Amino acid sequence: MEFATRLLHGTSGIDSVTGASSIPIFQASTFHQFDIDKPGTFDYARSGNPTRQALEEAIAHLEGGARGFAFSSGMAAISSVFLLFSAGDHLVVSEDVYGGTFRILTKVLTRFGIEATFVDTTKPELVEAAIKPATKGIYLETPSNPTLKVTDLRTVCAIAKKHGLLSIVDNTFLTPYYQRPLELGADIVIHSATKFIGGHSDVVAGLAVTRDEELGSQLYAIQNGFGAVLGAQDCWLVMRGLKTLKTRLDASTASAGKLAEWLAAQPGVEHVYYTGLASHPEHFLQQRQASGHGAVLSFRLAGRPQVKAFFDAVKLPLVAVSLGAVESILSYPAMMSHASMPVEERAARGITDGLIRLSVGLEDIEDLKADLAQALAAAAKVQQITASAV
């Protein structure tokens, strides 16, 4: 089956017991054992729940992996995967990784003796140079958040395999519809399902998929022991969102491509970051390893005064800490997604005070253009005043 059909008729399409058109919400914390000598599949909801199992099977199926796992948030998924490592281990990590990932690596895992080196993973030679005797894994985010850098997954995963390292990929921006890292050699793929997979700004969730059963067993022990599992109702909401993933992402991506080209032509916009633009340095790499460019782009204004005027004037998009929803969402990385990253670290990664991230939703593109145009006009007035004062 093609992807759109698999979303509707794959592992979680119809309840096999009742024929219901959606998997039921099993709102239960524990399960009766009819025979203590023959325990059932489910006993306690932290260890397993039929609704959660349906979601976990669905994401494993879509990513082409052996085992899927549903967590209480994207960061719960990321943190649980990091718990596969032990004191003394070292990780090589994409330098412009999501701020929450940077925070747990630098503020929490260091207390347990797990160290990380942040490198520009768009340059495979830097990845290999950063590997130490203690290195046990490579953690990638591609396209990266928020500057949309693209890592050559096949090459970097091959480097990991050569050195006996785990390769982990955050696939939130593209979902298994546009990009399947396991097929390119990765061992684990992670999603913040709060974003495109859920897609409706109504659920917080994380997903992970392992390439093989052995690794899946290790991650299950952590999921069960650590307990950061996704509740049954939230699992149902994520499965509902999955059904329309292709349609939503295709529409939003089409609009994002047009908006990126339009923004690049606006006088007050200094730079647009979007892999769908031919000017993007990894444009053709992205086309080789993924089937789409996604609905997230970033653009840079002159500075914070212009950004403040822009956000004060904009009307249609949500101004919020998230992305991947049916509504367009504008974020200010310096004070939102990457606020926990030190200023000097943000500057080194191109996350300036003028950077704005836009997750394009399902609004009519002409309405979005008109709204962004008047907001850019407001920013331009501030810039003129600033220039006059100088």
CSV table of C-alpha atoms in Angstrom, one decimal:
chain,number,residue,atom,x,y,z
A,1,MET,CA,0.0,0.0,0.0
A,2,GLU,CA,1.1,3.6,-0.6
A,3,PHE,CA,1.6,5.8,2.4
A,4,ALA,CA,-1.8,7.5,2.4
A,5,THR,CA,-3.5,4.1,2.3
A,6,ARG,CA,-1.3,2.8,5.1
A,7,LEU,CA,-2.3,5.7,7.3
A,8,LEU,CA,-5.9,4.6,7.1
A,9,HIS,CA,-5.7,0.9,6.6
A,10,GLY,CA,-2.4,-0.1,8.2
A,11,THR,CA,-2.0,-1.5,11.7
A,12,SER,CA,-4.5,0.8,13.5
A,13,GLY,CA,-7.3,1.3,11.1
A,14,ILE,CA,-10.1,-0.9,12.4
A,15,ASP,CA,-10.6,-2.5,15.8
A,16,SER,CA,-10.2,-6.2,15.2
A,17,VAL,CA,-12.6,-7.2,18.0
A,18,THR,CA,-15.6,-4.9,17.4
A,19,GLY,CA,-15.0,-3.6,13.9
A,20,ALA,CA,-15.1,0.0,15.2
A,21,SER,CA,-13.7,2.5,12.8
A,22,SER,CA,-11.2,3.8,15.4
A,23,ILE,CA,-9.3,1.9,18.1
A,24,PRO,CA,-11.2,2.3,21.4
A,25,ILE,CA,-9.8,4.3,24.3
A,26,PHE,CA,-9.0,1.7,27.0
A,27,GLN,CA,-9.2,4.1,30.0
A,28,ALA,CA,-7.9,1.5,32.5
A,29,SER,CA,-5.0,1.6,34.9
A,30,THR,CA,-4.9,-2.2,35.5
A,31,PHE,CA,-6.2,-5.4,33.9
A,32,HIS,CA,-7.8,-8.4,35.5
A,33,GLN,CA,-5.9,-11.7,35.3
A,34,PHE,CA,-8.3,-14.6,34.6
A,35,ASP,CA,-5.7,-17.2,35.3
A,36,ILE,CA,-2.6,-16.4,37.4
A,37,ASP,CA,-0.7,-19.2,35.7
A,38,LYS,CA,-1.5,-17.8,32.3
A,39,PRO,CA,-1.1,-14.0,32.6
A,40,GLY,CA,-2.7,-11.9,29.9
A,41,THR,CA,-1.0,-9.5,27.5
A,42,PHE,CA,-1.8,-6.5,29.7
A,43,ASP,CA,-1.4,-6.2,33.4
A,44,TYR,CA,-0.6,-2.7,34.4
A,45,ALA,CA,-1.1,0.4,32.1
A,46,ARG,CA,2.5,1.6,32.6
A,47,SER,CA,3.7,-1.6,31.1
A,48,GLY,CA,1.2,-1.7,28.3
A,49,ASN,CA,-2.2,-0.5,27.2
A,50,PRO,CA,-4.2,-1.7,24.1
A,51,THR,CA,-4.7,1.9,22.8
A,52,ARG,CA,-1.0,2.7,23.3
A,53,GLN,CA,0.0,-0.6,21.7
A,54,ALA,CA,-2.1,0.3,18.6
A,55,LEU,CA,-0.2,3.7,18.3
A,56,GLU,CA,3.1,2.1,18.9
A,57,GLU,CA,2.5,-0.6,16.2
A,58,ALA,CA,1.3,2.1,13.8
A,59,ILE,CA,4.4,4.3,14.1
A,60,ALA,CA,6.7,1.3,13.9
A,61,HIS,CA,4.9,0.2,10.7
A,62,LEU,CA,5.2,3.7,9.2
A,63,GLU,CA,8.9,4.1,10.0
A,64,GLY,CA,9.7,0.6,8.9
A,65,GLY,CA,11.1,-0.4,12.3
A,66,ALA,CA,10.7,-3.4,14.7
A,67,ARG,CA,9.3,-1.7,17.8
A,68,GLY,CA,7.5,1.5,18.5
A,69,PHE,CA,7.1,3.4,21.8
A,70,ALA,CA,4.7,6.2,22.9
A,71,PHE,CA,5.9,8.6,25.5
A,72,SER,CA,4.3,11.5,27.4
A,73,SER,CA,6.1,14.1,25.4
A,74,GLY,CA,8.8,14.5,22.8
A,75,MET,CA,11.3,15.3,25.5
A,76,ALA,CA,10.2,12.2,27.4
A,77,ALA,CA,11.0,10.2,24.3
A,78,ILE,CA,14.4,11.9,23.8
A,79,SER,CA,15.3,11.6,27.5
A,80,SER,CA,14.3,7.9,27.6
A,81,VAL,CA,16.4,7.1,24.5
A,82,PHE,CA,19.4,8.9,26.2
A,83,LEU,CA,18.9,6.5,29.1
A,84,LEU,CA,20.2,3.8,26.9
A,85,PHE,CA,23.7,5.3,27.6
A,86,SER,CA,25.7,4.9,30.8
A,87,ALA,CA,28.1,6.9,32.9
A,88,GLY,CA,31.3,7.6,31.1
A,89,ASP,CA,29.7,7.4,27.6
A,90,HIS,CA,30.2,10.2,25.1
A,91,LEU,CA,27.8,11.4,22.3
A,92,VAL,CA,28.3,13.3,19.1
A,93,VAL,CA,25.4,15.7,18.6
A,94,SER,CA,24.1,18.1,15.9
A,95,GLU,CA,25.3,21.5,17.0
A,96,ASP,CA,22.0,23.4,16.3
A,97,VAL,CA,19.8,20.8,18.0
A,98,TYR,CA,16.5,21.7,19.6
A,99,GLY,CA,16.9,23.8,22.8
A,100,GLY,CA,15.2,21.2,25.1
A,101,THR,CA,17.6,18.5,23.8
A,102,PHE,CA,20.6,20.8,24.4
A,103,ARG,CA,19.3,21.5,27.9
A,104,ILE,CA,19.0,17.9,29.0
A,105,LEU,CA,22.4,17.0,27.5
A,106,THR,CA,24.2,19.9,29.2
A,107,LYS,CA,22.3,20.4,32.4
A,108,VAL,CA,21.1,16.9,33.4
A,109,LEU,CA,23.0,14.1,31.7
A,110,THR,CA,26.3,15.6,32.6
A,111,ARG,CA,25.4,15.0,36.3
A,112,PHE,CA,25.3,11.3,35.4
A,113,GLY,CA,28.6,11.3,33.6
A,114,ILE,CA,27.3,11.3,30.0
A,115,GLU,CA,29.1,13.9,27.9
A,116,ALA,CA,28.3,15.4,24.5
A,117,THR,CA,30.3,17.1,21.8
A,118,PHE,CA,28.3,19.4,19.5
A,119,VAL,CA,29.4,19.5,15.9
A,120,ASP,CA,28.2,20.7,12.5
A,121,THR,CA,26.9,17.4,11.3
A,122,THR,CA,26.4,18.7,7.8
A,123,LYS,CA,30.2,18.0,7.5
A,124,PRO,CA,30.7,14.3,8.0
A,125,GLU,CA,34.4,14.7,8.5
A,126,LEU,CA,33.7,16.8,11.6
A,127,VAL,CA,31.5,14.0,12.9
A,128,GLU,CA,34.2,11.4,12.5
A,129,ALA,CA,36.8,13.7,14.0
A,130,ALA,CA,34.7,14.2,17.2
A,131,ILE,CA,34.5,10.4,17.9
A,132,LYS,CA,36.4,9.3,21.0
A,133,PRO,CA,37.1,5.9,22.6
A,134,ALA,CA,34.2,6.6,24.9
A,135,THR,CA,31.8,7.6,22.2
A,136,LYS,CA,28.7,5.4,22.1
A,137,GLY,CA,26.2,7.3,19.9
A,138,ILE,CA,25.6,10.0,17.3
A,139,TYR,CA,22.4,12.1,17.7
A,140,LEU,CA,21.1,13.9,14.6
A,141,GLU,CA,18.4,16.4,13.9
A,142,THR,CA,17.7,17.0,10.3
A,143,PRO,CA,16.5,19.4,9.1
A,144,SER,CA,17.6,21.1,12.2
A,145,ASN,CA,15.6,23.4,14.4
A,146,PRO,CA,15.4,26.4,13.6
A,147,THR,CA,18.1,27.0,10.9
A,148,LEU,CA,17.1,24.0,8.7
A,149,LYS,CA,20.5,22.5,8.2
A,150,VAL,CA,20.5,19.1,6.5
A,151,THR,CA,22.7,16.2,7.5
A,152,ASP,CA,23.6,13.4,5.1
A,153,LEU,CA,21.9,10.6,7.0
A,154,ARG,CA,23.2,7.8,4.9
A,155,THR,CA,26.8,8.9,5.3
A,156,VAL,CA,26.7,9.8,9.0
A,157,CYS,CA,24.8,6.6,9.9
A,158,ALA,CA,27.5,4.7,8.0
A,159,ILE,CA,30.2,6.4,10.1
A,160,ALA,CA,28.3,5.3,13.2
A,161,LYS,CA,28.1,1.8,12.0
A,162,LYS,CA,31.8,1.7,11.2
A,163,HIS,CA,32.6,2.7,14.7
A,164,GLY,CA,30.0,0.5,16.4
A,165,LEU,CA,27.9,3.5,17.6
A,166,LEU,CA,24.1,3.9,17.9
A,167,SER,CA,22.7,6.5,15.4
A,168,ILE,CA,19.6,8.4,16.6
A,169,VAL,CA,17.6,10.8,14.4
A,170,ASP,CA,15.0,13.3,15.5
A,171,ASN,CA,12.5,13.2,12.5
A,172,THR,CA,9.9,15.6,13.9
A,173,PHE,CA,10.1,18.1,11.0
A,174,LEU,CA,9.5,15.6,8.2
A,175,THR,CA,7.6,12.7,9.8
A,176,PRO,CA,7.8,9.2,8.3
A,177,TYR,CA,5.8,10.5,5.3
A,178,TYR,CA,8.7,12.6,4.0
A,179,GLN,CA,11.7,10.9,5.6
A,180,ARG,CA,12.5,7.5,7.0
A,181,PRO,CA,15.9,7.5,8.7
A,182,LEU,CA,15.8,3.8,9.5
A,183,GLU,CA,15.9,3.0,5.8
A,184,LEU,CA,19.0,5.2,5.5
A,185,GLY,CA,20.8,3.3,8.3
A,186,ALA,CA,19.7,4.9,11.6
A,187,ASP,CA,19.1,2.7,14.6
A,188,ILE,CA,16.5,4.8,16.4
A,189,VAL,CA,14.1,7.5,15.2
A,190,ILE,CA,12.3,10.0,17.5
A,191,HIS,CA,9.3,12.3,17.0
A,192,SER,CA,7.7,15.0,19.0
A,193,ALA,CA,4.2,13.8,18.0
A,194,THR,CA,2.9,17.0,19.5
A,195,LYS,CA,3.8,18.5,16.2
A,196,PHE,CA,2.9,17.2,12.7
A,197,ILE,CA,1.8,13.7,13.7
A,198,GLY,CA,-0.8,14.9,16.2
A,199,GLY,CA,-1.2,18.1,14.1
A,200,HIS,CA,-4.1,19.8,15.9
A,201,SER,CA,-2.4,21.6,18.9
A,202,ASP,CA,-4.4,19.4,21.3
A,203,VAL,CA,-2.0,16.8,22.5
A,204,VAL,CA,1.6,16.5,23.9
A,205,ALA,CA,3.2,13.3,22.9
A,206,GLY,CA,6.5,11.6,21.9
A,207,LEU,CA,7.3,8.6,19.8
A,208,ALA,CA,10.4,6.4,19.2
A,209,VAL,CA,11.0,3.5,16.9
A,210,THR,CA,13.9,1.1,17.0
A,211,ARG,CA,15.4,-0.7,13.9
A,212,ASP,CA,15.6,-4.1,15.6
A,213,GLU,CA,14.0,-6.1,18.4
A,214,GLU,CA,17.0,-6.3,20.6
A,215,LEU,CA,17.3,-2.5,20.8
A,216,GLY,CA,13.6,-2.4,21.2
A,217,SER,CA,13.7,-4.7,24.3
A,218,GLN,CA,16.3,-2.4,25.8
A,219,LEU,CA,14.2,0.7,25.2
A,220,TYR,CA,11.0,-1.1,26.5
A,221,ALA,CA,12.8,-1.8,29.8
A,222,ILE,CA,13.5,2.0,30.1
A,223,GLN,CA,9.9,2.9,29.1
A,224,ASN,CA,8.4,0.5,31.6
A,225,GLY,CA,10.9,1.3,34.4
A,226,PHE,CA,11.0,5.1,33.9
A,227,GLY,CA,7.3,5.3,33.3
A,228,ALA,CA,7.0,8.3,31.1
A,229,VAL,CA,4.2,6.7,29.0
A,230,LEU,CA,1.5,8.3,26.9
A,231,GLY,CA,-2.0,8.1,28.3
A,232,ALA,CA,-4.7,6.2,26.4
A,233,GLN,CA,-6.8,9.2,25.4
A,234,ASP,CA,-3.7,11.1,24.1
A,235,CYS,CA,-2.7,7.9,22.2
A,236,TRP,CA,-6.1,8.0,20.5
A,237,LEU,CA,-5.7,11.7,19.7
A,238,VAL,CA,-2.3,11.0,18.0
A,239,MET,CA,-3.8,8.2,16.0
A,240,ARG,CA,-6.6,10.5,14.9
A,241,GLY,CA,-4.1,13.0,13.7
A,242,LEU,CA,-2.1,10.3,11.9
A,243,LYS,CA,-5.0,9.6,9.6
A,244,THR,CA,-4.8,13.1,7.9
A,245,LEU,CA,-1.0,13.4,8.1
A,246,LYS,CA,-0.3,13.1,4.4
A,247,THR,CA,-3.1,15.5,3.4
A,248,ARG,CA,-2.1,18.1,6.0
A,249,LEU,CA,1.6,17.9,5.3
A,250,ASP,CA,1.3,18.1,1.5
A,251,ALA,CA,-1.0,21.2,1.8
A,252,SER,CA,1.2,23.0,4.4
A,253,THR,CA,4.4,22.1,2.5
A,254,ALA,CA,3.0,23.5,-0.8
A,255,SER,CA,2.2,26.8,1.0
A,256,ALA,CA,5.6,26.9,2.8
A,257,GLY,CA,7.4,26.6,-0.5
A,258,LYS,CA,5.5,29.6,-2.0
A,259,LEU,CA,5.9,31.6,1.2
A,260,ALA,CA,9.6,31.0,1.3
A,261,GLU,CA,10.1,32.3,-2.2
A,262,TRP,CA,7.9,35.3,-1.4
A,263,LEU,CA,9.7,36.1,1.8
A,264,ALA,CA,13.0,35.9,0.1
A,265,ALA,CA,11.9,38.7,-2.2
A,266,GLN,CA,10.8,41.1,0.6
A,267,PRO,CA,13.2,44.0,1.3
A,268,GLY,CA,13.1,43.7,5.1
A,269,VAL,CA,13.9,40.0,5.1
A,270,GLU,CA,17.7,39.5,5.3
A,271,HIS,CA,17.6,35.7,4.8
A,272,VAL,CA,15.2,32.8,4.5
A,273,TYR,CA,16.1,29.3,5.7
A,274,TYR,CA,14.1,26.6,3.8
A,275,THR,CA,15.4,23.5,2.2
A,276,GLY,CA,12.9,23.8,-0.7
A,277,LEU,CA,14.7,26.9,-2.0
A,278,ALA,CA,17.3,26.1,-4.6
A,279,SER,CA,19.7,28.6,-2.8
A,280,HIS,CA,19.7,26.4,0.3
A,281,PRO,CA,23.2,24.8,0.5
A,282,GLU,CA,21.7,21.3,1.1
A,283,HIS,CA,18.7,21.6,-1.2
A,284,PHE,CA,19.7,18.7,-3.4
A,285,LEU,CA,20.8,16.5,-0.5
A,286,GLN,CA,17.4,17.0,1.0
A,287,GLN,CA,15.8,15.9,-2.3
A,288,ARG,CA,17.9,12.8,-2.4
A,289,GLN,CA,17.1,11.6,1.2
A,290,ALA,CA,13.6,12.8,1.6
A,291,SER,CA,10.5,13.1,-0.5
A,292,GLY,CA,9.5,16.6,0.7
A,293,HIS,CA,10.8,19.8,2.3
A,294,GLY,CA,8.3,20.1,5.0
A,295,ALA,CA,6.2,23.0,6.3
A,296,VAL,CA,8.7,24.8,8.6
A,297,LEU,CA,10.9,27.7,7.5
A,298,SER,CA,12.8,30.5,9.3
A,299,PHE,CA,13.6,34.0,8.2
A,300,ARG,CA,15.8,36.7,9.7
A,301,LEU,CA,15.0,40.4,10.2
A,302,ALA,CA,17.5,43.1,11.2
A,303,GLY,CA,17.1,42.7,15.0
A,304,ARG,CA,14.9,42.5,18.0
A,305,PRO,CA,13.1,45.8,17.5
A,306,GLN,CA,12.0,44.7,14.1
A,307,VAL,CA,10.9,41.3,15.4
A,308,LYS,CA,8.9,43.0,18.2
A,309,ALA,CA,7.1,45.2,15.7
A,310,PHE,CA,6.4,42.2,13.5
A,311,PHE,CA,5.0,40.1,16.3
A,312,ASP,CA,2.9,43.0,17.5
A,313,ALA,CA,1.4,43.5,14.1
A,314,VAL,CA,0.8,39.9,12.9
A,315,LYS,CA,-2.8,38.6,13.2
A,316,LEU,CA,-3.4,35.2,11.7
A,317,PRO,CA,-0.6,32.8,12.9
A,318,LEU,CA,-0.5,31.7,16.5
A,319,VAL,CA,2.5,33.1,18.3
A,320,ALA,CA,3.5,30.1,20.3
A,321,VAL,CA,6.0,27.5,21.4
A,322,SER,CA,5.2,24.7,18.9
A,323,LEU,CA,4.9,23.8,15.3
A,324,GLY,CA,3.3,21.4,12.9
A,325,ALA,CA,-0.4,22.3,13.5
A,326,VAL,CA,-3.3,23.0,11.3
A,327,GLU,CA,-2.9,26.6,12.3
A,328,SER,CA,0.2,28.5,11.2
A,329,ILE,CA,2.5,29.1,14.2
A,330,LEU,CA,5.2,31.8,14.6
A,331,SER,CA,7.9,31.3,17.1
A,332,TYR,CA,10.8,33.5,18.3
A,333,PRO,CA,13.6,30.9,19.0
A,334,ALA,CA,15.8,33.2,21.0
A,335,MET,CA,13.1,33.5,23.7
A,336,MET,CA,11.1,30.3,23.1
A,337,SER,CA,12.5,27.0,21.8
A,338,HIS,CA,16.1,27.9,22.4
A,339,ALA,CA,15.7,30.3,25.4
A,340,SER,CA,17.6,27.8,27.6
A,341,MET,CA,20.6,27.9,25.3
A,342,PRO,CA,23.3,30.4,26.4
A,343,VAL,CA,23.5,33.6,24.2
A,344,GLU,CA,26.9,32.8,22.9
A,345,GLU,CA,25.8,29.3,21.9
A,346,ARG,CA,22.8,30.6,20.1
A,347,ALA,CA,24.9,33.2,18.2
A,348,ALA,CA,27.4,30.5,17.1
A,349,ARG,CA,24.4,28.5,15.7
A,350,GLY,CA,22.9,31.5,13.8
A,351,ILE,CA,20.0,31.8,16.2
A,352,THR,CA,20.1,35.6,16.3
A,353,ASP,CA,17.7,38.1,17.9
A,354,GLY,CA,16.3,38.7,14.4
A,355,LEU,CA,15.4,35.1,13.7
A,356,ILE,CA,11.7,34.0,13.3
A,357,ARG,CA,10.5,30.5,12.8
A,358,LEU,CA,7.3,29.9,10.8
A,359,SER,CA,5.4,26.6,10.8
A,360,VAL,CA,2.9,26.9,7.9
A,361,GLY,CA,-0.6,25.7,8.5
A,362,LEU,CA,-3.7,25.2,6.4
A,363,GLU,CA,-4.8,28.8,6.0
A,364,ASP,CA,-5.3,30.3,2.5
A,365,ILE,CA,-1.9,31.3,1.3
A,366,GLU,CA,-3.1,34.7,0.1
A,367,ASP,CA,-4.4,35.5,3.5
A,368,LEU,CA,-1.1,34.5,5.1
A,369,LYS,CA,0.8,36.6,2.6
A,370,ALA,CA,-1.3,39.7,3.3
A,371,ASP,CA,-0.9,39.3,7.0
A,372,LEU,CA,2.8,38.8,6.9
A,373,ALA,CA,3.1,41.7,4.5
A,374,GLN,CA,1.5,44.2,6.8
A,375,ALA,CA,3.6,42.8,9.7
A,376,LEU,CA,6.8,43.2,7.7
A,377,ALA,CA,5.6,46.8,6.9
A,378,ALA,CA,5.4,47.5,10.6
A,379,ALA,CA,8.9,46.1,11.1
A,380,ALA,CA,10.2,48.2,8.3
A,381,LYS,CA,8.8,51.4,10.0
A,382,VAL,CA,10.8,50.5,13.1
A,383,GLN,CA,13.9,49.9,11.0
A,384,GLN,CA,13.5,53.3,9.3
A,385,ILE,CA,13.1,55.1,12.6
A,386,THR,CA,16.3,53.3,13.9
A,387,ALA,CA,18.2,54.3,10.8
A,388,SER,CA,17.1,57.9,11.1
A,389,ALA,CA,18.2,58.0,14.7
A,390,VAL,CA,21.6,56.8,13.8
